PDB file of C-alpha atoms in Angstrom:
ATOM      1  CA  UNK A1036     -23.109  12.720   0.091  1.00 41.00           C
ATOM      2  CA  UNK A1037     -21.877  14.210   3.372  1.00 37.00           C
ATOM      3  CA  UNK A1038     -21.583  10.753   4.966  1.00 41.00           C
ATOM      4  CA  UNK A1039     -19.605   9.424   1.986  1.00 42.00           C
ATOM      5  CA  UNK A1040     -17.209  12.371   2.132  1.00 41.00           C
ATOM      6  CA  UNK A1041     -16.762  11.960   5.890  1.00 42.00           C
ATOM      7  CA  UNK A1042     -16.057   8.218   5.484  1.00 38.00           C
ATOM      8  CA  UNK A1043     -13.400   8.944   2.876  1.00 42.00           C
ATOM      9  CA  UNK A1044     -11.665  11.500   5.047  1.00 38.00           C
ATOM     10  CA  UNK A1045     -11.636   9.070   7.940  1.00 42.00           C
ATOM     11  CA  UNK A1046      -9.497   6.571   6.096  1.00 42.00           C
ATOM     12  CA  UNK A1047      -7.365   8.729   3.837  1.00 43.00           C
ATOM     13  CA  UNK A1048      -4.584   9.138   6.408  1.00 49.00           C
ATOM     14  CA  UNK A1049      -3.960   5.424   6.849  1.00 57.00           C
ATOM     15  CA  UNK A1050      -0.657   3.966   5.608  1.00 65.00           C
ATOM     16  CA  UNK A1051      -0.811   1.706   2.581  1.00 73.00           C
ATOM     17  CA  UNK A1052       0.287  -1.951   2.801  1.00 75.00           C
ATOM     18  CA  UNK A1053       3.460  -1.195   0.835  1.00 77.00           C
ATOM     19  CA  UNK A1054       4.322   1.668   3.204  1.00 75.00           C
ATOM     20  CA  UNK A1055       4.021  -0.744   6.111  1.00 76.00           C
ATOM     21  CA  UNK A1056       6.164  -3.270   4.234  1.00 80.00           C
ATOM     22  CA  UNK A1057       8.821  -0.629   3.581  1.00 79.00           C
ATOM     23  CA  UNK A1058       8.764   0.246   7.285  1.00 77.00           C
ATOM     24  CA  UNK A1059       9.412  -3.391   8.227  1.00 80.00           C
ATOM     25  CA  UNK A1060      12.223  -3.660   5.680  1.00 82.00           C
ATOM     26  CA  UNK A1061      13.685  -0.402   6.975  1.00 78.00           C
ATOM     27  CA  UNK A1062      13.736  -1.854  10.477  1.00 79.00           C
ATOM     28  CA  UNK A1063      15.436  -5.000   9.161  1.00 82.00           C
ATOM     29  CA  UNK A1064      17.987  -2.898   7.291  1.00 79.00           C
ATOM     30  CA  UNK A1065      18.776  -0.779  10.351  1.00 78.00           C
ATOM     31  CA  UNK A1066      19.261  -3.928  12.423  1.00 81.00           C
ATOM     32  CA  UNK A1067      21.562  -5.333   9.723  1.00 81.00           C
ATOM     33  CA  UNK A1068      23.659  -2.168   9.636  1.00 78.00           C
ATOM     34  CA  UNK A1069      23.915  -2.143  13.428  1.00 78.00           C
ATOM     35  CA  UNK A1070      24.931  -5.814  13.395  1.00 82.00           C
ATOM     36  CA  UNK A1071      27.599  -5.223  10.768  1.00 79.00           C
ATOM     37  CA  UNK A1072      28.907  -2.151  12.597  1.00 75.00           C
ATOM     38  CA  UNK A1073      28.942  -3.408  16.175  1.00 78.00           C
ATOM     39  CA  UNK A1074      28.652  -7.195  15.826  1.00 75.00           C
ATOM     40  CA  UNK A1075      31.592  -9.558  15.995  1.00 79.00           C
ATOM     41  CA  UNK A1076      30.761 -11.836  13.106  1.00 79.00           C
ATOM     42  CA  UNK A1077      33.060 -13.507  10.629  1.00 82.00           C
ATOM     43  CA  UNK A1078      33.691 -12.078   7.191  1.00 84.00           C
ATOM     44  CA  UNK A1079      31.346 -14.450   5.352  1.00 85.00           C
ATOM     45  CA  UNK A1080      28.406 -13.711   7.659  1.00 84.00           C
ATOM     46  CA  UNK A1081      28.995  -9.983   7.214  1.00 84.00           C
ATOM     47  CA  UNK A1082      29.038 -10.569   3.467  1.00 86.00           C
ATOM     48  CA  UNK A1083      25.655 -12.319   3.680  1.00 87.00           C
ATOM     49  CA  UNK A1084      24.248  -9.371   5.615  1.00 86.00           C
ATOM     50  CA  UNK A1085      25.661  -6.965   3.024  1.00 86.00           C
ATOM     51  CA  UNK A1086      24.028  -8.946   0.210  1.00 87.00           C
ATOM     52  CA  UNK A1087      20.700  -8.880   2.040  1.00 87.00           C
ATOM     53  CA  UNK A1088      20.940  -5.158   2.715  1.00 84.00           C
ATOM     54  CA  UNK A1089      21.847  -4.481  -0.911  1.00 85.00           C
ATOM     55  CA  UNK A1090      18.756  -6.423  -2.000  1.00 87.00           C
ATOM     56  CA  UNK A1091      16.644  -4.302   0.342  1.00 85.00           C
ATOM     57  CA  UNK A1092      18.246  -1.193  -1.175  1.00 84.00           C
ATOM     58  CA  UNK A1093      17.230  -2.373  -4.638  1.00 87.00           C
ATOM     59  CA  UNK A1094      13.644  -2.785  -3.408  1.00 87.00           C
ATOM     60  CA  UNK A1095      13.696   0.727  -1.947  1.00 84.00           C
ATOM     61  CA  UNK A1096      15.118   2.214  -5.139  1.00 85.00           C
ATOM     62  CA  UNK A1097      12.497   0.403  -7.232  1.00 88.00           C
ATOM     63  CA  UNK A1098       9.725   1.807  -5.034  1.00 85.00           C
ATOM     64  CA  UNK A1099      11.220   5.304  -5.196  1.00 86.00           C
ATOM     65  CA  UNK A1100      11.481   5.377  -9.000  1.00 89.00           C
ATOM     66  CA  UNK A1101       8.056   3.763  -9.369  1.00 86.00           C
ATOM     67  CA  UNK A1102       6.555   6.489  -7.175  1.00 85.00           C
ATOM     68  CA  UNK A1103       8.476   9.127  -9.135  1.00 86.00           C
ATOM     69  CA  UNK A1104       7.111   7.732 -12.396  1.00 86.00           C
ATOM     70  CA  UNK A1105       3.544   7.697 -11.074  1.00 84.00           C
ATOM     71  CA  UNK A1106       3.721  11.132  -9.440  1.00 84.00           C
ATOM     72  CA  UNK A1107       1.978  13.978 -11.238  1.00 84.00           C
ATOM     73  CA  UNK A1108       4.201  16.629  -9.680  1.00 85.00           C
ATOM     74  CA  UNK A1109       7.668  15.069  -9.808  1.00 82.00           C
ATOM     75  CA  UNK A1110       9.364  18.067  -8.187  1.00 86.00           C
ATOM     76  CA  UNK A1111       6.997  17.824  -5.220  1.00 85.00           C
ATOM     77  CA  UNK A1112       7.630  14.080  -4.969  1.00 85.00           C
ATOM     78  CA  UNK A1113      11.412  14.506  -4.988  1.00 84.00           C
ATOM     79  CA  UNK A1114      11.187  17.331  -2.457  1.00 83.00           C
ATOM     80  CA  UNK A1115       9.253  15.156  -0.007  1.00 79.00           C
ATOM     81  CA  UNK A1116      10.946  11.779  -0.694  1.00 78.00           C
ATOM     82  CA  UNK A1117      14.580  12.657  -1.316  1.00 79.00           C
ATOM     83  CA  UNK A1118      15.534  11.132   2.042  1.00 75.00           C
ATOM     84  CA  UNK A1119      14.174   7.767   0.807  1.00 75.00           C
ATOM     85  CA  UNK A1120      16.498   7.933  -2.191  1.00 79.00           C
ATOM     86  CA  UNK A1121      19.509   8.848  -0.066  1.00 75.00           C
ATOM     87  CA  UNK A1122      18.764   6.033   2.387  1.00 73.00           C
ATOM     88  CA  UNK A1123      18.491   3.531  -0.481  1.00 76.00           C
ATOM     89  CA  UNK A1124      22.015   4.022  -1.818  1.00 75.00           C
ATOM     90  CA  UNK A1125      23.869   0.725  -1.257  1.00 72.00           C
ATOM     91  CA  UNK A1126      27.379   0.282   0.131  1.00 60.00           C
ATOM     92  CA  UNK A1127      27.240   3.523   2.146  1.00 65.00           C
ATOM     93  CA  UNK A1128      26.410   2.449   5.667  1.00 60.00           C
ATOM     94  CA  UNK A1129      26.225   5.938   7.168  1.00 61.00           C
ATOM     95  CA  UNK A1130      23.412   6.953   4.807  1.00 63.00           C
ATOM     96  CA  UNK A1131      21.351   3.892   5.644  1.00 63.00           C
ATOM     97  CA  UNK A1132      20.527   5.244   9.082  1.00 64.00           C
ATOM     98  CA  UNK A1133      18.406   7.817   7.217  1.00 64.00           C
ATOM     99  CA  UNK A1134      15.803   5.056   6.908  1.00 64.00           C
ATOM    100  CA  UNK A1135      14.870   5.871  10.479  1.00 68.00           C
ATOM    101  CA  UNK A1136      13.048   8.927   9.043  1.00 66.00           C
ATOM    102  CA  UNK A1137      10.968   6.627   6.849  1.00 61.00           C
ATOM    103  CA  UNK A1138      10.107   4.506   9.885  1.00 65.00           C
ATOM    104  CA  UNK A1139       9.104   7.592  11.854  1.00 65.00           C
ATOM    105  CA  UNK A1140       6.957   8.856   8.961  1.00 61.00           C
ATOM    106  CA  UNK A1141       4.998   5.597   8.753  1.00 60.00           C
ATOM    107  CA  UNK A1142       4.602   5.497  12.544  1.00 64.00           C
ATOM    108  CA  UNK A1143       3.188   9.016  12.378  1.00 60.00           C
ATOM    109  CA  UNK A1144       0.708   7.872   9.729  1.00 57.00           C
ATOM    110  CA  UNK A1145      -0.290   4.958  11.946  1.00 59.00           C
ATOM    111  CA  UNK A1146      -0.875   7.287  14.892  1.00 58.00           C
ATOM    112  CA  UNK A1147      -2.906   9.709  12.754  1.00 52.00           C
ATOM    113  CA  UNK A1148      -5.006   6.922  11.256  1.00 53.00           C
ATOM    114  CA  UNK A1149      -8.189   5.962  13.048  1.00 52.00           C
ATOM    115  CA  UNK A1150      -8.009   2.427  11.735  1.00 54.00           C
ATOM    116  CA  UNK A1151      -4.993   0.433  10.594  1.00 56.00           C
ATOM    117  CA  UNK A1152      -6.810  -2.780   9.746  1.00 58.00           C
ATOM    118  CA  UNK A1153      -9.451  -1.201   7.486  1.00 60.00           C
ATOM    119  CA  UNK A1154      -7.022   0.059   4.791  1.00 60.00           C
ATOM    120  CA  UNK A1155      -5.411  -3.402   4.696  1.00 62.00           C
ATOM    121  CA  UNK A1156      -8.804  -5.070   4.240  1.00 61.00           C
ATOM    122  CA  UNK A1157      -9.782  -2.609   1.513  1.00 67.00           C
ATOM    123  CA  UNK A1158      -6.507  -3.212  -0.356  1.00 70.00           C
ATOM    124  CA  UNK A1159      -6.198  -6.973  -0.060  1.00 71.00           C
ATOM    125  CA  UNK A1160      -4.091  -7.447  -3.176  1.00 73.00           C
ATOM    126  CA  UNK A1161      -1.563  -4.834  -2.143  1.00 75.00           C
ATOM    127  CA  UNK A1162      -1.506  -6.267   1.378  1.00 76.00           C
ATOM    128  CA  UNK A1163      -0.864  -9.760   0.007  1.00 77.00           C
ATOM    129  CA  UNK A1164       1.942  -8.601  -2.279  1.00 79.00           C
ATOM    130  CA  UNK A1165       3.531  -6.561   0.491  1.00 81.00           C
ATOM    131  CA  UNK A1166       3.328  -9.511   2.894  1.00 82.00           C
ATOM    132  CA  UNK A1167       4.877 -11.851   0.333  1.00 83.00           C
ATOM    133  CA  UNK A1168       7.704  -9.394  -0.314  1.00 84.00           C
ATOM    134  CA  UNK A1169       8.503  -9.010   3.377  1.00 85.00           C
ATOM    135  CA  UNK A1170       8.201 -12.768   4.000  1.00 86.00           C
ATOM    136  CA  UNK A1171      10.531 -13.554   1.100  1.00 87.00           C
ATOM    137  CA  UNK A1172      13.224 -11.181   2.348  1.00 87.00           C
ATOM    138  CA  UNK A1173      12.934 -12.302   5.976  1.00 89.00           C
ATOM    139  CA  UNK A1174      12.985 -16.028   5.183  1.00 89.00           C
ATOM    140  CA  UNK A1175      15.969 -15.773   2.853  1.00 89.00           C
ATOM    141  CA  UNK A1176      17.861 -13.483   5.222  1.00 88.00           C
ATOM    142  CA  UNK A1177      17.214 -15.553   8.332  1.00 89.00           C
ATOM    143  CA  UNK A1178      17.874 -18.895   6.654  1.00 90.00           C
ATOM    144  CA  UNK A1179      21.117 -17.860   4.960  1.00 90.00           C
ATOM    145  CA  UNK A1180      22.550 -16.207   8.086  1.00 89.00           C
ATOM    146  CA  UNK A1181      21.589 -19.048  10.435  1.00 90.00           C
ATOM    147  CA  UNK A1182      22.811 -21.838   8.162  1.00 89.00           C
ATOM    148  CA  UNK A1183      26.142 -20.081   7.673  1.00 88.00           C
ATOM    149  CA  UNK A1184      26.588 -19.550  11.429  1.00 87.00           C
ATOM    150  CA  UNK A1185      25.696 -23.160  12.211  1.00 88.00           C
ATOM    151  CA  UNK A1186      27.604 -24.848   9.396  1.00 86.00           C
ATOM    152  CA  UNK A1187      30.757 -22.755   9.749  1.00 81.00           C
ATOM    153  CA  UNK A1188      31.558 -24.641  12.958  1.00 78.00           C
ATOM    154  CA  UNK A1189      31.388 -28.050  11.252  1.00 81.00           C
ATOM    155  CA  UNK A1190      34.622 -29.353   9.716  1.00 81.00           C
ATOM    156  CA  UNK A1191      32.847 -31.379   7.005  1.00 83.00           C
ATOM    157  CA  UNK A1192      30.350 -28.673   6.017  1.00 81.00           C
ATOM    158  CA  UNK A1193      30.097 -27.700   2.356  1.00 85.00           C
ATOM    159  CA  UNK A1194      28.297 -24.398   3.039  1.00 86.00           C
ATOM    160  CA  UNK A1195      31.231 -22.124   3.833  1.00 86.00           C
ATOM    161  CA  UNK A1196      30.689 -18.891   1.898  1.00 87.00           C
ATOM    162  CA  UNK A1197      28.015 -16.218   1.738  1.00 87.00           C
ATOM    163  CA  UNK A1198      27.153 -17.069  -1.861  1.00 89.00           C
ATOM    164  CA  UNK A1199      26.696 -20.749  -1.004  1.00 88.00           C
ATOM    165  CA  UNK A1200      24.456 -19.919   1.970  1.00 89.00           C
ATOM    166  CA  UNK A1201      22.216 -17.630  -0.085  1.00 89.00           C
ATOM    167  CA  UNK A1202      22.037 -20.157  -2.920  1.00 90.00           C
ATOM    168  CA  UNK A1203      21.118 -22.935  -0.469  1.00 90.00           C
ATOM    169  CA  UNK A1204      18.390 -20.788   1.118  1.00 89.00           C
ATOM    170  CA  UNK A1205      16.946 -19.865  -2.272  1.00 88.00           C
ATOM    171  CA  UNK A1206      16.954 -23.469  -3.520  1.00 88.00           C
ATOM    172  CA  UNK A1207      15.511 -24.796  -0.264  1.00 88.00           C
ATOM    173  CA  UNK A1208      12.696 -22.268   0.000  1.00 87.00           C
ATOM    174  CA  UNK A1209      11.689 -23.097  -3.569  1.00 83.00           C
ATOM    175  CA  UNK A1210      11.728 -26.830  -2.597  1.00 77.00           C
ATOM    176  CA  UNK A1211      13.827 -27.613  -5.694  1.00 77.00           C
ATOM    177  CA  UNK A1212      16.641 -29.279  -3.787  1.00 70.00           C
ATOM    178  CA  UNK A1213      19.560 -29.540  -6.226  1.00 74.00           C
ATOM    179  CA  UNK A1214      21.705 -31.201  -3.564  1.00 75.00           C
ATOM    180  CA  UNK A1215      24.901 -29.366  -4.451  1.00 80.00           C
ATOM    181  CA  UNK A1216      24.892 -27.665  -1.025  1.00 84.00           C
ATOM    182  CA  UNK A1217      23.292 -29.151   2.064  1.00 84.00           C
ATOM    183  CA  UNK A1218      23.633 -28.936   5.857  1.00 87.00           C
ATOM    184  CA  UNK A1219      25.483 -31.674   7.706  1.00 87.00           C
ATOM    185  CA  UNK A1220      24.747 -30.720  11.319  1.00 86.00           C
ATOM    186  CA  UNK A1221      21.582 -31.578  13.222  1.00 87.00           C
ATOM    187  CA  UNK A1222      20.717 -27.950  13.810  1.00 89.00           C
ATOM    188  CA  UNK A1223      21.291 -27.314  10.103  1.00 87.00           C
ATOM    189  CA  UNK A1224      18.813 -30.080   9.254  1.00 89.00           C
ATOM    190  CA  UNK A1225      16.251 -28.490  11.575  1.00 91.00           C
ATOM    191  CA  UNK A1226      16.777 -25.107   9.918  1.00 90.00           C
ATOM    192  CA  UNK A1227      16.443 -26.738   6.497  1.00 88.00           C
ATOM    193  CA  UNK A1228      13.178 -28.375   7.508  1.00 89.00           C
ATOM    194  CA  UNK A1229      11.757 -25.092   8.746  1.00 91.00           C
ATOM    195  CA  UNK A1230      12.802 -23.372   5.520  1.00 89.00           C
ATOM    196  CA  UNK A1231      11.119 -26.107   3.459  1.00 89.00           C
ATOM    197  CA  UNK A1232       7.871 -25.760   5.429  1.00 89.00           C
ATOM    198  CA  UNK A1233       8.053 -21.976   5.068  1.00 87.00           C
ATOM    199  CA  UNK A1234       8.676 -22.348   1.332  1.00 85.00           C
ATOM    200  CA  UNK A1235       5.674 -24.628   0.864  1.00 86.00           C
ATOM    201  CA  UNK A1236       3.487 -22.172   2.772  1.00 84.00           C
ATOM    202  CA  UNK A1237       4.968 -19.246   0.859  1.00 82.00           C
ATOM    203  CA  UNK A1238       4.263 -20.656  -2.574  1.00 81.00           C
ATOM    204  CA  UNK A1239       0.865 -21.855  -1.390  1.00 81.00           C
ATOM    205  CA  UNK A1240      -0.030 -18.256  -0.617  1.00 79.00           C
ATOM    206  CA  UNK A1241       1.283 -17.222  -4.041  1.00 79.00           C
ATOM    207  CA  UNK A1242      -0.907 -19.851  -5.713  1.00 78.00           C
ATOM    208  CA  UNK A1243      -3.955 -18.644  -3.792  1.00 76.00           C
ATOM    209  CA  UNK A1244      -3.166 -15.060  -4.685  1.00 72.00           C
ATOM    210  CA  UNK A1245      -2.820 -15.857  -8.379  1.00 74.00           C
ATOM    211  CA  UNK A1246      -6.141 -17.707  -8.271  1.00 72.00           C
ATOM    212  CA  UNK A1247      -7.828 -14.739  -6.604  1.00 68.00           C
ATOM    213  CA  UNK A1248      -6.448 -12.391  -9.274  1.00 64.00           C
ATOM    214  CA  UNK A1249      -8.244 -14.271 -12.050  1.00 67.00           C
ATOM    215  CA  UNK A1250     -11.329 -15.383 -10.116  1.00 64.00           C
ATOM    216  CA  UNK A1251     -12.214 -12.903  -7.380  1.00 56.00           C
ATOM    217  CA  UNK A1252     -12.950  -9.291  -8.305  1.00 54.00           C
ATOM    218  CA  UNK A1253     -10.579  -6.674  -7.045  1.00 56.00           C
ATOM    219  CA  UNK A1254     -11.740  -4.804  -3.958  1.00 56.00           C
ATOM    220  CA  UNK A1255     -10.592  -1.536  -5.502  1.00 59.00           C
ATOM    221  CA  UNK A1256     -12.559  -2.218  -8.668  1.00 64.00           C
ATOM    222  CA  UNK A1257     -15.658  -3.053  -6.650  1.00 67.00           C
ATOM    223  CA  UNK A1258     -15.220   0.104  -4.602  1.00 68.00           C
ATOM    224  CA  UNK A1259     -14.788   2.184  -7.763  1.00 73.00           C
ATOM    225  CA  UNK A1260     -17.899   0.590  -9.260  1.00 76.00           C
ATOM    226  CA  UNK A1261     -19.843   1.291  -6.061  1.00 78.00           C
ATOM    227  CA  UNK A1262     -18.598   4.886  -6.048  1.00 78.00           C
ATOM    228  CA  UNK A1263     -19.632   5.272  -9.690  1.00 80.00           C
ATOM    229  CA  UNK A1264     -23.126   3.968  -8.864  1.00 81.00           C
ATOM    230  CA  UNK A1265     -23.394   6.327  -5.914  1.00 83.00           C
ATOM    231  CA  UNK A1266     -22.253   9.237  -8.056  1.00 82.00           C
ATOM    232  CA  UNK A1267     -24.814   8.286 -10.731  1.00 81.00           C
ATOM    233  CA  UNK A1268     -27.569   8.125  -8.125  1.00 84.00           C
ATOM    234  CA  UNK A1269     -26.547  11.502  -6.735  1.00 85.00           C
ATOM    235  CA  UNK A1270     -26.570  12.959 -10.230  1.00 85.00           C
ATOM    236  CA  UNK A1271     -30.072  11.582 -10.895  1.00 87.00           C
ATOM    237  CA  UNK A1272     -31.304  12.844  -7.515  1.00 84.00           C
ATOM    238  CA  UNK A1273     -29.889  16.293  -8.200  1.00 85.00           C
ATOM    239  CA  UNK A1274     -31.614  16.371 -11.594  1.00 85.00           C
ATOM    240  CA  UNK A1275     -34.912  15.264 -10.005  1.00 86.00           C
ATOM    241  CA  UNK A1276     -34.602  17.933  -7.327  1.00 86.00           C
ATOM    242  CA  UNK A1277     -33.872  20.546  -9.973  1.00 85.00           C
ATOM    243  CA  UNK A1278     -36.884  19.399 -12.024  1.00 84.00           C
ATOM    244  CA  UNK A1279     -39.165  19.459  -8.963  1.00 85.00           C
ATOM    245  CA  UNK A1280     -37.928  22.907  -8.041  1.00 86.00           C
ATOM    246  CA  UNK A1281     -38.555  24.114 -11.568  1.00 85.00           C
ATOM    247  CA  UNK A1282     -42.066  22.633 -11.475  1.00 87.00           C
ATOM    248  CA  UNK A1283     -42.755  24.366  -8.172  1.00 85.00           C
ATOM    249  CA  UNK A1284     -41.555  27.663  -9.593  1.00 85.00           C
ATOM    250  CA  UNK A1285     -43.719  27.173 -12.689  1.00 83.00           C
ATOM    251  CA  UNK A1286     -46.710  26.301 -10.514  1.00 84.00           C
ATOM    252  CA  UNK A1287     -46.147  29.362  -8.368  1.00 85.00           C
ATOM    253  CA  UNK A1288     -45.862  31.519 -11.485  1.00 85.00           C
ATOM    254  CA  UNK A1289     -49.107  30.053 -12.835  1.00 86.00           C
ATOM    255  CA  UNK A1290     -50.872  30.748  -9.537  1.00 83.00           C
ATOM    256  CA  UNK A1291     -49.628  34.324  -9.620  1.00 83.00           C
ATOM    257  CA  UNK A1292     -50.826  34.704 -13.218  1.00 81.00           C
ATOM    258  CA  UNK A1293     -54.226  33.265 -12.303  1.00 82.00           C
ATOM    259  CA  UNK A1294     -54.579  35.674  -9.397  1.00 83.00           C
ATOM    260  CA  UNK A1295     -53.621  38.553 -11.655  1.00 82.00           C
ATOM    261  CA  UNK A1296     -56.188  37.449 -14.257  1.00 85.00           C
ATOM    262  CA  UNK A1297     -58.925  37.086 -11.615  1.00 80.00           C
ATOM    263  CA  UNK A1298     -58.115  40.538 -10.286  1.00 79.00           C
ATOM    264  CA  UNK A1299     -58.301  41.952 -13.816  1.00 79.00           C
ATOM    265  CA  UNK A1300     -61.644  40.206 -14.463  1.00 80.00           C
ATOM    266  CA  UNK A1301     -63.035  41.501 -11.164  1.00 79.00           C
ATOM    267  CA  UNK A1302     -61.911  44.999 -12.091  1.00 77.00           C
ATOM    268  CA  UNK A1303     -63.584  44.773 -15.533  1.00 76.00           C
ATOM    269  CA  UNK A1304     -66.843  43.536 -14.005  1.00 75.00           C
ATOM    270  CA  UNK A1305     -66.864  46.405 -11.589  1.00 74.00           C
ATOM    271  CA  UNK A1306     -66.457  48.822 -14.468  1.00 73.00           C
ATOM    272  CA  UNK A1307     -69.348  47.147 -16.337  1.00 72.00           C
ATOM    273  CA  UNK A1308     -71.612  47.313 -13.318  1.00 70.00           C
ATOM    274  CA  UNK A1309     -71.179  51.052 -12.977  1.00 67.00           C
ATOM    275  CA  UNK A1310     -74.192  53.095 -14.375  1.00 61.00           C
TER     276      UNK A1310
END
């Protein structure tokens, strides 16, 4: 029981996969805000970056309210995560630099943790979902920004606005290919090919994940079942130890009673032997 408790304490400080994913998205968001503030990009590219950052804000807000809903002590949760809510408010660039505190908090957890890989292996489903979320945001953001930068210099390009770039990236990554918007430059074709390959790989991972959900048992469920078995064994062992201790006490009491009876018999015989 001591070894099990020590093993649990060793891994309790490790960041969860979703905390690591939020750290990566926070870094992306800070880079976006810095690019919008100090970069010399055209209005449509800045609009794409604003759309991407707003999407990241929605993800942060969803995580905050989900954690608030799951928290037992909501006042404690708000007191320790209010900075996450403030940093998730869209359209206020100054507040978004507060996400640096979230990055620092996760880095502190990583430094305090003895193992970063072990929590990810123990929570494979969460790690897969977090990786898919980060990959989706990064692919869409990179593809839409790059295609808009490349195609804006072409006179015959039909991808000219932020909305068109995001729509093209979303359609291309899903390999649907409506054909309403398409790149005309060579570099744009290369970017489109990379996005298609990334989309095929992305949805391949999703298919494998969905198959594992229905086929493979959850690591958490297996760990909970193993913990339940260990707890049951410990309960049985404690009952056996209590029974053995009770038997030893009963045996000791019987031996004491026998000695008392023998002493009484010896005393009676001595009295009978007296003249």
